[in-house]
Amino acid sequence: VPAKELRIGHVLALRIGIKTIPSSKPTIEECRLAGYFIGDGCCTFTRSGHSCNASVVSSDPSQGVDIRRCVESIGGAVHLGGSRGWTYFMSKGIRPWLYEHKLAGQRTETKRVPSWILTADDECAANFLGAFFACDGGGSTSGARPAIEFYNTSRQLLEEVQSLLLRFGVYTMM
């Protein structure tokens, strides 16, 4: 297509075969835990500013089991609470982990895919995406083609998730 005929929505190129050389080797549980926090987690600073909240909301019991396993794998503890009993409150080793992994203090509009996930291997990226989609996404096989959807108020986060999906040959549009 001649450049003068390009219109919004035209696809110029598709990146395929993206390979990443991992810069670190987080555990699979850490990758999933980051996905849960970026999806439906609360890790904002407390009013005093001396600590951060540490919780994830989920109404899915099997997801709750995985959240607990991920937290316990890093030495943290979990107790269930909240008005509907869907909030997994975390304590012990979770706060140092949130600070170390640059997740502490993130608000919905400032959440990003952590750089250590962007530079991790495909197994880590897949586990992060799985947990993130369990919170903030969905899929459908109805219609002509399978489809996935994910929502967030942070455009940068959405673009970073798109980038991770490209590793697996999943092309998305905003």
Coordinates of C-alpha atoms in Angstrom, one line a residue:
V1 CA 0.0 0.0 0.0
P2 CA 1.5 3.4 -0.9
A3 CA 2.2 5.4 2.3
K4 CA -0.4 8.1 1.3
E5 CA -3.1 5.5 1.3
L6 CA -2.3 4.2 4.8
R7 CA -5.2 4.5 7.3
I8 CA -5.7 4.0 11.0
G9 CA -6.0 0.3 11.6
H10 CA -3.9 -0.9 8.7
V11 CA -1.3 -3.5 9.7
L12 CA 2.2 -2.6 8.7
A13 CA 4.1 -5.6 10.0
L14 CA 3.8 -8.4 12.5
R15 CA 6.6 -9.5 14.7
I16 CA 7.0 -13.2 14.9
G17 CA 9.5 -15.5 16.5
I18 CA 10.4 -13.1 19.3
K19 CA 13.1 -14.7 21.4
T20 CA 14.2 -13.3 24.8
I21 CA 17.5 -14.1 26.5
P22 CA 16.4 -14.4 30.2
S23 CA 18.2 -12.0 32.5
S24 CA 17.0 -13.8 35.7
K25 CA 15.4 -17.0 36.6
P26 CA 12.4 -16.4 38.9
T27 CA 10.4 -19.3 40.0
I28 CA 7.2 -20.2 38.2
E29 CA 5.3 -19.4 41.4
E30 CA 6.8 -15.9 41.5
C31 CA 5.8 -15.4 37.9
R32 CA 2.2 -16.4 38.6
L33 CA 2.1 -14.3 41.8
A34 CA 3.2 -11.3 39.8
G35 CA 0.3 -12.0 37.4
Y36 CA -2.2 -12.1 40.2
F37 CA -0.9 -8.9 41.7
I38 CA -1.0 -7.0 38.4
G39 CA -4.4 -8.5 37.6
D40 CA -6.5 -8.2 40.8
G41 CA -4.0 -7.5 43.5
C42 CA -3.7 -4.6 45.9
C43 CA -0.1 -3.6 46.7
T44 CA -0.7 0.1 47.4
F45 CA 1.2 1.9 50.2
T46 CA -0.6 2.1 53.5
R47 CA -1.7 5.5 54.9
S48 CA 1.4 5.8 56.9
G49 CA 3.5 5.0 53.9
H50 CA 5.7 2.7 55.9
S51 CA 4.3 -0.5 54.4
C52 CA 2.2 -1.7 51.6
N53 CA -1.1 -3.7 51.4
A54 CA -0.8 -7.2 50.1
S55 CA -4.0 -8.9 48.9
V56 CA -5.6 -10.4 45.8
V57 CA -9.3 -10.8 45.2
S58 CA -10.6 -14.0 43.7
S59 CA -14.0 -15.8 43.8
D60 CA -12.5 -18.9 42.2
P61 CA -11.5 -21.5 44.8
S62 CA -9.0 -23.2 42.5
Q63 CA -7.3 -19.9 41.8
G64 CA -7.3 -19.3 45.6
V65 CA -5.4 -22.6 46.1
D66 CA -2.8 -21.4 43.5
I67 CA -2.5 -18.0 45.1
R68 CA -1.9 -19.6 48.5
R69 CA 0.7 -22.0 47.0
C70 CA 2.5 -19.1 45.3
V71 CA 2.6 -17.0 48.4
E72 CA 3.8 -19.9 50.6
S73 CA 6.5 -20.7 48.1
I74 CA 8.2 -17.4 49.0
G75 CA 7.7 -17.8 52.7
G76 CA 4.5 -15.8 53.0
A77 CA 1.2 -16.6 54.7
V78 CA -2.4 -16.2 53.5
H79 CA -5.7 -15.8 55.2
L80 CA -9.1 -15.4 53.6
G81 CA -11.3 -12.5 54.4
G82 CA -13.2 -9.5 53.1
S83 CA -16.9 -8.9 53.0
R84 CA -17.6 -11.9 50.7
G85 CA -14.6 -14.0 51.8
W86 CA -12.9 -13.5 48.4
T87 CA -9.9 -11.5 49.5
Y88 CA -6.6 -13.3 50.1
F89 CA -4.7 -11.2 52.6
M90 CA -1.0 -11.9 52.7
S91 CA 1.6 -11.5 55.5
K92 CA 5.1 -12.5 56.5
G93 CA 7.6 -12.6 53.6
I94 CA 5.3 -11.1 51.0
R95 CA 6.1 -7.4 51.6
P96 CA 9.8 -7.7 51.1
W97 CA 9.1 -9.7 48.0
L98 CA 6.8 -6.9 46.7
Y99 CA 9.5 -4.3 47.3
E100 CA 12.2 -6.4 45.8
H101 CA 10.2 -7.1 42.7
K102 CA 9.1 -3.4 42.3
L103 CA 5.4 -4.2 42.8
A104 CA 4.9 -2.4 46.1
G105 CA 3.0 0.9 45.8
Q106 CA 1.5 0.1 42.4
R107 CA -2.0 1.4 41.8
T108 CA -4.4 0.3 39.1
E109 CA -3.4 3.1 36.7
T110 CA 0.3 2.7 37.3
K111 CA 0.6 -1.1 37.1
R112 CA 3.0 -2.5 34.5
V113 CA 4.4 -5.8 33.5
P114 CA 7.5 -6.0 35.7
S115 CA 10.7 -5.7 33.7
W116 CA 11.9 -9.1 35.2
I117 CA 8.9 -10.7 33.6
L118 CA 9.5 -9.0 30.2
T119 CA 13.1 -10.3 30.2
A120 CA 12.3 -13.8 31.7
D121 CA 12.0 -17.0 29.7
D122 CA 8.8 -18.1 27.9
E123 CA 7.7 -20.5 30.7
C124 CA 7.8 -17.5 33.2
A125 CA 5.9 -15.3 30.7
A126 CA 3.3 -17.9 30.1
N127 CA 2.7 -18.4 33.8
F128 CA 2.5 -14.6 34.4
L129 CA 0.0 -14.3 31.5
G130 CA -2.1 -17.2 32.8
A131 CA -2.5 -15.6 36.2
F132 CA -3.1 -12.2 34.8
F133 CA -5.8 -13.5 32.4
A134 CA -7.4 -15.4 35.3
C135 CA -7.9 -12.0 36.9
D136 CA -8.3 -9.5 34.0
G137 CA -9.0 -11.4 30.9
G138 CA -11.1 -14.0 29.3
G139 CA -11.4 -16.2 26.2
S140 CA -14.1 -17.4 23.8
T141 CA -14.2 -20.1 21.2
S142 CA -17.6 -19.0 19.8
G143 CA -17.8 -17.4 16.4
A144 CA -15.4 -17.7 13.5
R145 CA -12.2 -17.7 15.5
P146 CA -11.2 -18.1 19.1
A147 CA -10.8 -14.8 20.8
I148 CA -9.2 -13.4 24.0
E149 CA -10.1 -10.2 25.8
F150 CA -8.3 -8.3 28.5
Y151 CA -9.0 -5.0 30.1
N152 CA -7.2 -2.4 32.1
T153 CA -7.0 1.3 32.6
S154 CA -3.2 1.4 31.9
R155 CA -2.5 1.6 28.2
Q156 CA 1.2 0.8 28.9
L157 CA 0.2 -2.3 30.7
L158 CA -2.0 -3.4 27.9
E159 CA 0.8 -2.8 25.4
E160 CA 3.3 -4.8 27.5
V161 CA 0.8 -7.7 27.7
Q162 CA 0.4 -7.5 23.9
S163 CA 4.2 -7.8 23.6
L164 CA 4.3 -10.9 25.8
L165 CA 1.5 -12.5 23.8
L166 CA 3.5 -12.0 20.6
R167 CA 6.0 -14.5 22.0
F168 CA 3.4 -17.1 21.6
G169 CA 2.1 -16.0 18.2
V170 CA -0.9 -14.3 19.6
Y171 CA -1.7 -11.1 17.8
T172 CA -4.0 -8.6 19.4
M173 CA -5.5 -5.2 18.6
M174 CA -6.5 -2.3 20.8

